[in-house]
Structure formats: C-alpha cells, structure tokens
Short mmCIF file of C-alpha atoms in Angstrom, two decimals:
data_model
loop_
_atom_site.label_atom_id
_atom_site.label_comp_id
_atom_site.label_asym_id
_atom_site.label_seq_id
_atom_site.Cartn_x
_atom_site.Cartn_y
_atom_site.Cartn_z
CA UNK A 1 -40.58 70.81 18.72
CA UNK A 2 -40.61 67.33 17.22
CA UNK A 3 -38.74 68.63 14.17
CA UNK A 4 -36.09 70.29 16.32
CA UNK A 5 -35.69 67.16 18.46
CA UNK A 6 -35.32 65.01 15.33
CA UNK A 7 -32.69 67.40 13.98
CA UNK A 8 -30.69 67.18 17.21
CA UNK A 9 -30.98 63.40 17.27
CA UNK A 10 -29.73 63.05 13.70
CA UNK A 11 -26.91 65.51 14.41
CA UNK A 12 -25.75 63.49 17.43
CA UNK A 13 -25.91 60.25 15.46
CA UNK A 14 -23.86 61.86 12.69
CA UNK A 15 -21.24 63.06 15.17
CA UNK A 16 -20.66 59.57 16.61
CA UNK A 17 -20.73 57.81 13.22
CA UNK A 18 -18.45 60.39 11.59
CA UNK A 19 -16.05 59.98 14.53
CA UNK A 20 -15.16 56.55 13.17
CA UNK A 21 -13.48 58.15 10.13
CA UNK A 22 -12.84 61.82 11.00
CA UNK A 23 -11.41 63.88 13.87
CA UNK A 24 -13.67 65.65 16.38
CA UNK A 25 -13.71 69.01 14.59
CA UNK A 26 -14.70 67.43 11.28
CA UNK A 27 -17.30 65.25 12.98
CA UNK A 28 -18.76 68.33 14.68
CA UNK A 29 -18.97 70.18 11.36
CA UNK A 30 -20.76 67.24 9.72
CA UNK A 31 -23.17 67.06 12.66
CA UNK A 32 -23.96 70.78 12.38
CA UNK A 33 -24.58 70.41 8.65
CA UNK A 34 -26.99 67.51 9.24
CA UNK A 35 -28.70 69.61 11.92
CA UNK A 36 -29.12 72.56 9.52
CA UNK A 37 -30.21 70.45 6.55
CA UNK A 38 -32.79 68.60 8.65
CA UNK A 39 -34.22 71.89 9.91
CA UNK A 40 -34.35 73.24 6.37
CA UNK A 41 -36.13 70.07 5.34
CA UNK A 42 -38.71 69.66 8.09
CA UNK A 43 -39.29 73.44 8.47
CA UNK A 44 -39.33 73.17 12.26
CA UNK A 45 -37.90 76.70 12.24
CA UNK A 46 -38.27 79.42 9.59
CA UNK A 47 -35.84 79.13 6.67
CA UNK A 48 -34.20 82.47 7.39
CA UNK A 49 -33.68 81.68 11.09
CA UNK A 50 -32.02 78.33 10.33
CA UNK A 51 -29.82 80.05 7.75
CA UNK A 52 -28.49 82.44 10.43
CA UNK A 53 -27.59 79.66 12.89
CA UNK A 54 -24.05 79.10 11.47
CA UNK A 55 -23.12 82.56 12.85
CA UNK A 56 -23.83 81.16 16.33
CA UNK A 57 -22.91 77.50 15.95
CA UNK A 58 -19.63 77.65 14.00
CA UNK A 59 -17.76 79.90 16.47
CA UNK A 60 -19.35 78.26 19.52
CA UNK A 61 -18.23 74.80 18.41
CA UNK A 62 -14.77 76.02 17.36
CA UNK A 63 -15.28 75.35 13.67
CA UNK A 64 -14.52 78.81 12.25
CA UNK A 65 -14.57 82.26 13.87
CA UNK A 66 -17.50 84.66 13.95
CA UNK A 67 -15.80 87.09 11.55
CA UNK A 68 -14.96 84.30 9.12
CA UNK A 69 -18.58 83.12 9.22
CA UNK A 70 -20.28 86.52 8.94
CA UNK A 71 -18.13 87.50 5.95
CA UNK A 72 -19.94 84.87 3.89
CA UNK A 73 -23.26 86.70 4.31
CA UNK A 74 -21.98 89.75 2.43
CA UNK A 75 -20.23 88.23 -0.56
CA UNK A 76 -20.49 90.35 -3.68
CA UNK A 77 -22.39 87.61 -5.54
CA UNK A 78 -25.30 88.06 -3.10
CA UNK A 79 -25.79 91.62 -4.36
CA UNK A 80 -26.15 90.33 -7.91
CA UNK A 81 -29.10 88.27 -6.73
CA UNK A 82 -30.44 91.22 -4.74
CA UNK A 83 -30.56 93.24 -7.96
CA UNK A 84 -32.33 90.33 -9.65
CA UNK A 85 -34.94 90.28 -6.87
CA UNK A 86 -35.64 93.98 -7.41
CA UNK A 87 -36.15 93.44 -11.15
CA UNK A 88 -38.41 90.44 -10.40
CA UNK A 89 -40.56 92.52 -8.03
CA UNK A 90 -40.87 95.24 -10.67
CA UNK A 91 -41.91 92.61 -13.21
CA UNK A 92 -44.62 91.33 -10.87
CA UNK A 93 -45.79 94.81 -9.87
CA UNK A 94 -46.35 95.83 -13.50
CA UNK A 95 -47.84 92.40 -14.41
CA UNK A 96 -45.33 92.14 -17.23
CA UNK A 97 -45.01 88.42 -16.48
CA UNK A 98 -48.70 87.95 -17.39
CA UNK A 99 -48.21 89.69 -20.73
CA UNK A 100 -45.17 87.53 -21.54
CA UNK A 101 -46.99 84.37 -20.43
CA UNK A 102 -50.05 85.12 -22.56
CA UNK A 103 -47.92 85.90 -25.60
CA UNK A 104 -46.12 82.59 -25.27
CA UNK A 105 -49.36 80.67 -24.62
CA UNK A 106 -50.80 81.89 -27.93
CA UNK A 107 -47.86 80.47 -29.88
CA UNK A 108 -49.02 76.87 -29.38
CA UNK A 109 -52.16 74.88 -30.31
CA UNK A 110 -55.01 74.85 -27.79
CA UNK A 111 -54.57 71.13 -27.07
CA UNK A 112 -53.23 69.37 -23.98
CA UNK A 113 -49.87 68.81 -25.69
CA UNK A 114 -49.79 72.38 -26.97
CA UNK A 115 -50.62 73.87 -23.57
CA UNK A 116 -48.12 71.60 -21.80
CA UNK A 117 -45.39 72.79 -24.17
CA UNK A 118 -46.45 76.42 -23.79
CA UNK A 119 -46.50 76.26 -19.98
CA UNK A 120 -43.14 74.49 -19.79
CA UNK A 121 -41.51 76.92 -22.22
CA UNK A 122 -43.11 79.95 -20.54
CA UNK A 123 -41.91 78.69 -17.17
CA UNK A 124 -38.41 78.05 -18.50
CA UNK A 125 -38.24 81.46 -20.18
CA UNK A 126 -39.37 83.37 -17.09
CA UNK A 127 -37.06 81.29 -14.87
CA UNK A 128 -34.09 82.40 -16.92
CA UNK A 129 -34.94 86.03 -16.10
CA UNK A 130 -36.31 85.78 -12.57
CA UNK A 131 -35.88 83.08 -9.94
CA UNK A 132 -37.41 79.69 -10.69
CA UNK A 133 -39.12 79.85 -7.30
CA UNK A 134 -40.91 83.06 -8.25
CA UNK A 135 -41.82 81.67 -11.67
CA UNK A 136 -43.41 78.56 -10.19
CA UNK A 137 -45.35 80.65 -7.68
CA UNK A 138 -46.67 82.89 -10.47
CA UNK A 139 -47.63 80.24 -13.03
CA UNK A 140 -48.93 77.27 -11.05
CA UNK A 141 -52.09 79.11 -9.89
CA UNK A 142 -52.82 79.79 -13.58
CA UNK A 143 -52.48 76.09 -14.45
CA UNK A 144 -54.82 75.10 -11.63
CA UNK A 145 -57.70 76.95 -13.33
CA UNK A 146 -57.16 75.71 -16.88
CA UNK A 147 -58.96 72.38 -16.41
CA UNK A 148 -60.96 70.32 -13.92
CA UNK A 149 -59.43 67.06 -15.19
CA UNK A 150 -57.28 65.85 -12.28
CA UNK A 151 -54.96 63.83 -14.51
CA UNK A 152 -54.34 66.74 -16.83
CA UNK A 153 -54.08 69.30 -14.04
CA UNK A 154 -51.33 67.26 -12.39
CA UNK A 155 -49.31 67.24 -15.62
CA UNK A 156 -49.80 70.95 -16.20
CA UNK A 157 -48.45 71.69 -12.72
CA UNK A 158 -45.50 69.35 -13.25
CA UNK A 159 -44.77 70.99 -16.62
CA UNK A 160 -44.45 74.36 -14.89
CA UNK A 161 -42.31 73.01 -12.03
CA UNK A 162 -40.01 71.08 -14.34
CA UNK A 163 -39.90 73.94 -16.83
CA UNK A 164 -38.82 76.29 -14.04
CA UNK A 165 -35.96 73.96 -13.08
CA UNK A 166 -34.94 73.51 -16.72
CA UNK A 167 -34.92 77.24 -17.42
CA UNK A 168 -33.33 78.14 -14.10
CA UNK A 169 -29.95 76.86 -15.27
CA UNK A 170 -29.88 79.07 -18.37
CA UNK A 171 -28.68 82.22 -16.57
CA UNK A 172 -26.58 82.68 -13.41
CA UNK A 173 -29.51 84.33 -11.59
CA UNK A 174 -32.12 81.67 -12.41
CA UNK A 175 -31.51 79.42 -9.42
CA UNK A 176 -29.39 79.61 -6.21
CA UNK A 177 -26.87 76.82 -7.06
CA UNK A 178 -25.71 78.86 -10.09
CA UNK A 179 -24.86 81.81 -7.87
CA UNK A 180 -23.21 79.57 -5.30
CA UNK A 181 -20.91 78.21 -8.04
CA UNK A 182 -19.97 81.73 -9.15
CA UNK A 183 -19.31 82.76 -5.56
CA UNK A 184 -17.22 79.66 -4.97
CA UNK A 185 -15.21 80.25 -8.17
CA UNK A 186 -14.54 83.81 -7.08
CA UNK A 187 -13.40 82.68 -3.62
CA UNK A 188 -11.22 79.89 -5.06
CA UNK A 189 -9.47 82.09 -7.60
CA UNK A 190 -11.13 80.47 -10.63
CA UNK A 191 -12.17 82.83 -13.42
CA UNK A 192 -15.93 83.26 -13.19
CA UNK A 193 -18.14 82.34 -16.14
CA UNK A 194 -19.47 85.57 -17.75
CA UNK A 195 -23.24 86.04 -17.95
CA UNK A 196 -23.56 85.64 -21.71
CA UNK A 197 -21.11 82.74 -21.91
CA UNK A 198 -23.17 80.93 -19.25
CA UNK A 199 -26.26 81.30 -21.46
CA UNK A 200 -24.41 80.02 -24.52
CA UNK A 201 -23.24 76.97 -22.58
CA UNK A 202 -26.58 76.02 -21.01
CA UNK A 203 -29.14 76.97 -23.67
CA UNK A 204 -28.69 73.82 -25.85
CA UNK A 205 -29.23 71.52 -22.85
CA UNK A 206 -32.36 73.42 -21.77
CA UNK A 207 -33.71 73.37 -25.33
CA UNK A 208 -33.38 69.58 -25.62
CA UNK A 209 -34.97 69.04 -22.20
CA UNK A 210 -37.89 71.27 -23.20
CA UNK A 211 -38.49 69.10 -26.24
CA UNK A 212 -38.52 65.86 -24.26
CA UNK A 213 -40.26 66.53 -20.94
CA UNK A 214 -43.51 68.19 -22.14
CA UNK A 215 -43.87 65.52 -24.83
CA UNK A 216 -43.63 62.71 -22.27
CA UNK A 217 -46.03 64.51 -19.91
CA UNK A 218 -48.56 64.79 -22.77
CA UNK A 219 -48.72 61.05 -23.39
CA UNK A 220 -52.13 59.71 -22.44
CA UNK A 221 -54.00 63.03 -22.20
CA UNK A 222 -54.19 64.08 -25.85
CA UNK A 223 -57.93 63.35 -26.09
CA UNK A 224 -58.83 65.68 -23.23
CA UNK A 225 -60.35 69.04 -24.16
CA UNK A 226 -60.34 72.36 -22.35
CA UNK A 227 -60.39 76.07 -22.98
CA UNK A 228 -57.33 78.09 -22.04
CA UNK A 229 -58.49 81.18 -20.20
CA UNK A 230 -56.52 84.27 -21.19
CA UNK A 231 -57.49 87.66 -19.86
CA UNK A 232 -57.87 90.08 -22.76
CA UNK A 233 -56.53 92.95 -20.65
CA UNK A 234 -53.23 91.09 -20.33
CA UNK A 235 -52.79 90.92 -24.12
CA UNK A 236 -51.86 94.61 -24.47
CA UNK A 237 -48.80 96.35 -23.14
CA UNK A 238 -49.37 99.21 -20.73
CA UNK A 239 -47.06 102.20 -20.65
CA UNK A 240 -45.31 100.90 -17.52
CA UNK A 241 -44.84 97.44 -19.00
CA UNK A 242 -43.38 98.91 -22.20
CA UNK A 243 -40.95 101.04 -20.19
CA UNK A 244 -39.84 98.03 -18.13
CA UNK A 245 -39.37 95.98 -21.30
CA UNK A 246 -37.07 98.70 -22.66
CA UNK A 247 -35.09 98.68 -19.41
CA UNK A 248 -34.77 94.87 -19.44
CA UNK A 249 -33.76 94.96 -23.10
CA UNK A 250 -31.08 97.56 -22.34
CA UNK A 251 -29.83 95.32 -19.51
CA UNK A 252 -29.46 92.39 -21.92
CA UNK A 253 -27.62 94.60 -24.43
CA UNK A 254 -25.36 95.95 -21.66
CA UNK A 255 -24.51 92.42 -20.53
CA UNK A 256 -23.80 91.38 -24.12
CA UNK A 257 -21.52 94.34 -24.75
CA UNK A 258 -19.80 93.85 -21.40
CA UNK A 259 -19.13 90.14 -21.95
CA UNK A 260 -15.67 88.95 -22.86
CA UNK A 261 -15.40 86.67 -25.88
CA UNK A 262 -11.82 85.49 -26.07
CA UNK A 263 -9.77 86.02 -28.14
CA UNK A 264 -11.94 88.29 -30.26
CA UNK A 265 -13.39 90.79 -27.78
CA UNK A 266 -12.26 91.81 -24.31
CA UNK A 267 -15.58 93.33 -23.16
CA UNK A 268 -16.03 96.49 -21.09
CA UNK A 269 -14.58 94.97 -17.95
CA UNK A 270 -17.46 96.11 -15.70
CA UNK A 271 -18.33 93.77 -12.85
CA UNK A 272 -21.62 92.03 -13.65
CA UNK A 273 -22.66 92.08 -10.01
CA UNK A 274 -22.56 95.87 -10.10
CA UNK A 275 -24.56 95.94 -13.33
CA UNK A 276 -27.38 93.78 -11.92
CA UNK A 277 -27.47 95.68 -8.63
CA UNK A 278 -27.39 98.98 -10.52
CA UNK A 279 -30.38 98.01 -12.63
CA UNK A 280 -32.17 96.81 -9.50
CA UNK A 281 -31.60 100.19 -7.83
CA UNK A 282 -32.79 101.89 -11.02
CA UNK A 283 -36.24 100.45 -10.25
CA UNK A 284 -36.54 103.05 -7.46
CA UNK A 285 -35.69 106.09 -9.59
CA UNK A 286 -38.72 108.43 -9.90
CA UNK A 287 -40.38 108.50 -13.36
CA UNK A 288 -38.11 105.68 -14.55
CA UNK A 289 -38.49 102.87 -12.04
CA UNK A 290 -41.54 101.26 -10.51
CA UNK A 291 -40.72 100.50 -6.88
CA UNK A 292 -40.93 102.26 -3.54
CA UNK A 293 -39.16 101.35 -0.33
CA UNK A 294 -42.26 99.49 0.83
CA UNK A 295 -41.77 97.09 -2.10
CA UNK A 296 -38.49 95.92 -0.55
CA UNK A 297 -40.59 94.01 1.98
CA UNK A 298 -41.22 91.53 -0.84
CA UNK A 299 -37.52 90.74 -1.20
CA UNK A 300 -37.03 87.17 0.10
CA UNK A 301 -34.28 87.98 2.59
CA UNK A 302 -34.44 84.42 3.88
CA UNK A 303 -33.01 83.30 0.52
CA UNK A 304 -30.15 85.79 0.91
CA UNK A 305 -29.47 84.38 4.39
CA UNK A 306 -29.62 80.91 2.87
CA UNK A 307 -26.87 81.93 0.45
CA UNK A 308 -24.80 83.14 3.40
CA UNK A 309 -25.30 79.84 5.21
CA UNK A 310 -24.30 77.93 2.11
CA UNK A 311 -21.14 79.97 1.63
CA UNK A 312 -20.35 79.54 5.35
CA UNK A 313 -20.64 75.78 5.07
CA UNK A 314 -18.36 75.80 2.03
CA UNK A 315 -15.86 78.01 3.88
CA UNK A 316 -15.92 75.70 6.91
CA UNK A 317 -15.32 72.66 4.72
CA UNK A 318 -12.26 74.30 3.20
CA UNK A 319 -10.74 76.02 6.25
CA UNK A 320 -11.03 72.98 8.54
CA UNK A 321 -9.51 70.70 5.93
CA UNK A 322 -12.57 68.44 5.81
CA UNK A 323 -13.00 68.95 2.08
CA UNK A 324 -9.44 67.79 1.43
CA UNK A 325 -9.88 64.79 3.72
CA UNK A 326 -13.08 63.70 2.01
CA UNK A 327 -11.33 64.22 -1.30
CA UNK A 328 -8.63 61.74 -0.34
CA UNK A 329 -11.32 59.11 0.16
CA UNK A 330 -12.62 59.97 -3.31
CA UNK A 331 -9.18 59.96 -4.90
CA UNK A 332 -9.84 56.58 -6.50
CA UNK A 333 -12.52 58.23 -8.64
CA UNK A 334 -9.94 60.34 -10.46
CA UNK A 335 -8.45 57.21 -12.02
CA UNK A 336 -11.70 56.64 -13.89
CA UNK A 337 -12.08 57.72 -17.53
CA UNK A 338 -13.51 61.24 -17.73
CA UNK A 339 -16.84 59.96 -19.09
CA UNK A 340 -17.33 57.67 -16.07
CA UNK A 341 -16.22 60.39 -13.66
CA UNK A 342 -18.81 62.82 -15.08
CA UNK A 343 -21.56 60.17 -15.01
CA UNK A 344 -20.70 59.32 -11.42
CA UNK A 345 -20.66 62.96 -10.26
CA UNK A 346 -23.86 63.72 -12.19
CA UNK A 347 -25.67 60.71 -10.72
CA UNK A 348 -24.43 61.31 -7.19
CA UNK A 349 -25.45 64.98 -7.15
CA UNK A 350 -28.80 64.42 -8.92
CA UNK A 351 -30.05 61.67 -6.64
CA UNK A 352 -28.57 63.12 -3.43
CA UNK A 353 -30.36 66.39 -4.19
CA UNK A 354 -33.66 64.50 -4.02
CA UNK A 355 -33.37 64.15 -0.26
CA UNK A 356 -31.96 67.56 0.61
CA UNK A 357 -31.99 71.19 -0.49
CA UNK A 358 -30.10 71.68 -3.76
CA UNK A 359 -28.66 74.90 -2.31
CA UNK A 360 -27.29 73.17 0.78
CA UNK A 361 -26.02 70.20 -1.21
CA UNK A 362 -24.11 72.21 -3.78
CA UNK A 363 -22.58 74.34 -1.00
CA UNK A 364 -21.17 71.13 0.48
CA UNK A 365 -20.26 69.42 -2.79
CA UNK A 366 -18.31 72.20 -4.51
CA UNK A 367 -15.42 72.42 -2.00
CA UNK A 368 -15.16 68.62 -1.95
CA UNK A 369 -15.01 68.40 -5.74
CA UNK A 370 -12.55 71.29 -5.90
CA UNK A 371 -10.26 69.52 -3.45
CA UNK A 372 -9.89 66.67 -5.95
CA UNK A 373 -7.97 69.10 -8.12
CA UNK A 374 -5.24 69.29 -5.48
CA UNK A 375 -4.50 65.58 -5.71
CA UNK A 376 -5.22 64.80 -9.37
CA UNK A 377 -5.00 66.42 -12.78
CA UNK A 378 -8.63 66.80 -13.88
CA UNK A 379 -10.65 69.57 -15.53
CA UNK A 380 -12.09 70.80 -12.26
CA UNK A 381 -14.13 73.65 -13.76
CA UNK A 382 -16.02 71.19 -15.96
CA UNK A 383 -16.78 68.90 -13.01
CA UNK A 384 -17.91 71.84 -10.86
CA UNK A 385 -20.21 73.03 -13.66
CA UNK A 386 -21.71 69.56 -14.17
CA UNK A 387 -22.39 69.22 -10.44
CA UNK A 388 -24.07 72.63 -10.29
CA UNK A 389 -26.38 71.95 -13.23
CA UNK A 390 -27.29 68.52 -11.84
CA UNK A 391 -28.29 70.11 -8.53
CA UNK A 392 -31.16 71.82 -10.39
CA UNK A 393 -32.11 68.80 -12.51
CA UNK A 394 -33.65 66.69 -9.76
CA UNK A 395 -37.30 65.94 -10.56
CA UNK A 396 -38.35 63.10 -8.23
CA UNK A 397 -39.21 64.53 -4.81
CA UNK A 398 -40.64 67.82 -3.52
CA UNK A 399 -37.68 68.61 -1.27
CA UNK A 400 -35.20 68.55 -4.17
CA UNK A 401 -35.95 71.98 -5.64
CA UNK A 402 -38.26 74.89 -4.74
CA UNK A 403 -40.40 74.42 -7.91
CA UNK A 404 -40.98 70.77 -6.94
CA UNK A 405 -42.07 71.84 -3.47
CA UNK A 406 -44.43 74.49 -4.87
CA UNK A 407 -45.95 71.94 -7.26
CA UNK A 408 -46.59 69.59 -4.35
CA UNK A 409 -48.16 72.37 -2.28
CA UNK A 410 -50.74 72.98 -5.05
CA UNK A 411 -52.57 69.77 -4.09
CA UNK A 412 -52.69 68.61 -7.71
CA UNK A 413 -49.58 66.44 -7.48
CA UNK A 414 -48.96 63.39 -5.31
CA UNK A 415 -45.49 62.22 -4.31
CA UNK A 416 -45.92 58.98 -6.25
CA UNK A 417 -46.78 60.94 -9.42
CA UNK A 418 -43.74 63.18 -9.10
CA UNK A 419 -41.50 60.20 -8.33
CA UNK A 420 -42.89 58.18 -11.25
CA UNK A 421 -42.07 60.86 -13.79
CA UNK A 422 -39.10 62.26 -11.89
CA UNK A 423 -36.90 59.17 -11.83
CA UNK A 424 -37.24 58.88 -15.60
CA UNK A 425 -36.46 62.57 -16.11
CA UNK A 426 -33.50 62.31 -13.72
CA UNK A 427 -31.96 59.59 -15.88
CA UNK A 428 -32.62 61.59 -19.05
CA UNK A 429 -31.01 64.63 -17.43
CA UNK A 430 -27.90 62.68 -16.38
CA UNK A 431 -27.47 61.26 -19.89
CA UNK A 432 -27.96 64.63 -21.59
CA UNK A 433 -25.71 66.55 -19.15
CA UNK A 434 -22.95 63.97 -19.58
CA UNK A 435 -23.26 64.11 -23.36
CA UNK A 436 -23.30 67.92 -23.54
CA UNK A 437 -20.38 68.12 -21.09
CA UNK A 438 -18.25 65.80 -23.21
CA UNK A 439 -19.08 67.15 -26.67
CA UNK A 440 -19.53 70.85 -25.84
CA UNK A 441 -18.73 72.20 -22.38
CA UNK A 442 -15.23 70.76 -22.00
CA UNK A 443 -14.06 72.68 -25.06
CA UNK A 444 -15.41 76.06 -23.96
CA UNK A 445 -15.09 76.15 -20.17
#
C-alpha cells in the first residue's frame, strides 16, 4: 500500500505543478503518466495490472475514449513480438540457447578477459534473436556458477546485462523500445524501417560497443583464474535443435528476400509482422514445431499489455495536443546545429531512462520529438531513431532496462558498482551513437 500511496502523492503533486504551465487536461495526463511510471517502478502492483490501468483511467478522466485507448492494445506490431515470444519459448524448450552459448564460449580463451568477451558477445547475439530480458534471465545463472571470486562474478553478470542491452538494438524484436518506434512510425505515416535494414544500421554500433565494454570490465581481474564449466551434453545438436536451427535459418532467409533495398530490389512486399507471427504459429504444427498450447502460459502477456499502455500514452499525448505544446517549449532546440541537437536528445533520453522504464519513456518521448517536425525542418526519422537506441543504452541503474534489473536481482551486483561503470558507459554510448548517426545513419534512414 505504501507504493500505491506514494504513486498517488506524486501524481497529485505533478497535477498541481503541471497546472502552472499546462491546461487541466494536459496536467491530468501528466499526473496519470507519473502515477503509472511510479507503479511500474516500485512494483506496488503487478506489471500487467498497471499496464491495463489506462483503459480505466484515460476515459474516466476525459483524456481519450475507451475505444481509442483499447485500440492500442491490438496494434499489428504487438503480433510481431508475439511471434518472437513463441520462437523464444521454442528455443528454450529445446535448449538450443545452451548449444549456441557453449559454441560461442569455446571461441575465446579461458581467461577472465576471454570469458567476459564471450559472455557479452553471447548475450548480445542471443538478444538480437530473442528478447534481451529472456537472454539475461537465461545467461546470468550460468555466470553465477563460473567463479567464487566476488569481484569477477560481478563483472561477469554486468557483461551479460550490458551485452543484452547492446545486442537488443540490433533487431526490431530485441527490445521493446524498438517495437514501440516501429508502431509509432506506422501510426504516424512514416515508412517503417525493414528488418534487414535495421540490422545493417545498428550492427556497426553494437560491434564497437562489444569491443569496448568487455575490455573495460576486464581491467583489474586478468590475474584471476577459474574453470569455465560447460556441459558436454550441450555441445552436440539434438534432432529437435537441428530442426529448429533450420527453421530459424529459413526465417532469416525469408526476411532477407522480403526486404526492400532501394533502388535495386523491391522485395516481396509481405508484411514482416505476418512473417514473424506465422513462424511463431509454425511452432505448434505437429512433427514440425515444438510447442503445445500449455507452452503459451510462458508467454509474458504482461509485456504485451505494457506495449499497449505505451502506445496508449503516445496516443494520448498526440490526440490531446500535449505533445505539440511540449514541442513548442522545445522549439528553441531546433535552432541548434544538428550535431548539438543529436547530442542533446541522446543525453536527455539516456540519463532520463536511468530513473524510469525505457519502454514508458520512449512511449512518451517519441510523440514529443515527432511534434518538433511540425514546427521545424529537421530529419525527424533520424532523431526518433537516435532516441530509441539511447533508451536501450542506459547502463547506470537497475530500473533503466530489464537486463540491469535482472543483474541487480542476482545479488552479485551492487548499485554503486553498476553506477560506477554505467555512467562511463553511458557517456561512451552517447558519443558513439552521435558519431554513427552523423556519419552513417543520416545518409541511409
């Protein structure tokens, strides 16, 4: 009850403070958002329950109607992620993730630096295929048993958490903010970024981050020794694992063939959401798939509801005009040189994400950033993309991203340790994202 009371108190304070600059409807919307974000943060209510509250609160407080709110819980982009969840469950059920992890672990020297690199890269690779939350949950228990050295164990856990965040941006299904951006682009009439093009854009950034972060984490522990425990039974592919690998490979080929590469190739024109959902449903086909209906209990429906809440918040910002009003206050930013504008947006999103859910933050930030396009001539797609990537590259505090929270829950990491490394990695991320945006992304988005 204390968490709920605190959420109400902060919401009321927000309403009265916001009333100094906004009208009553906008102030109410901001108060509801603070209420939801606080509940998400302090976990006074289950995540899924809080994520359904906009369906009750928005119509009751005359923000947007029930139908307008509920529609956001069934956006087509949600079914892309649903298909991804089904593939992830099949991967876990067949233990294919263990085979992939062990293969990657054997590619590096059996030293602290080698294992840190292998865990970070394994985490990043898996996070590009399944959610970074799932990846962190799968790999961190492995890291906890690799050594009894507290100092080294902490860095191994951080390597997995940070690797999951780094790899999560490589594909649209790796982390929720990516999907929220695609959903927002679809709603706003902006051409969505195709699956393969997204990978081409983000892979260089992830590669550079994976060179820097494990190296820094390895400083000071190189003299420590340990044996990496790898189960021999996980070194060989089973028949089920081989079949799933073929299916995943065919999915990658399908996505490649379907992707549009202007002006050279127009692609097949099939909606990628349908492809991912189709492959997810294929997991239930007898003698081909691996799942039964009982396996659907493992689908994290609370994350799907969270998407709906995020889209509802974005819709409320736009339909009430709050996004445009906030944008007018930020209009002065558009007079800045593009390099300063990108640095400012990257810094603001990265450090604000540290104190709130990256999913909730990006849901709020995207409509505000997009509204700047209505009052100034800027490359809005580039700015939206930068903001989305930065929402995943917050490394300081456990609340920032799910992998950070999972790392903290392991007991091997203290807040001061995460903050000490995280603030440095945040700055590195901002510099690299700005550089890549200016020299690469702006020419291809």
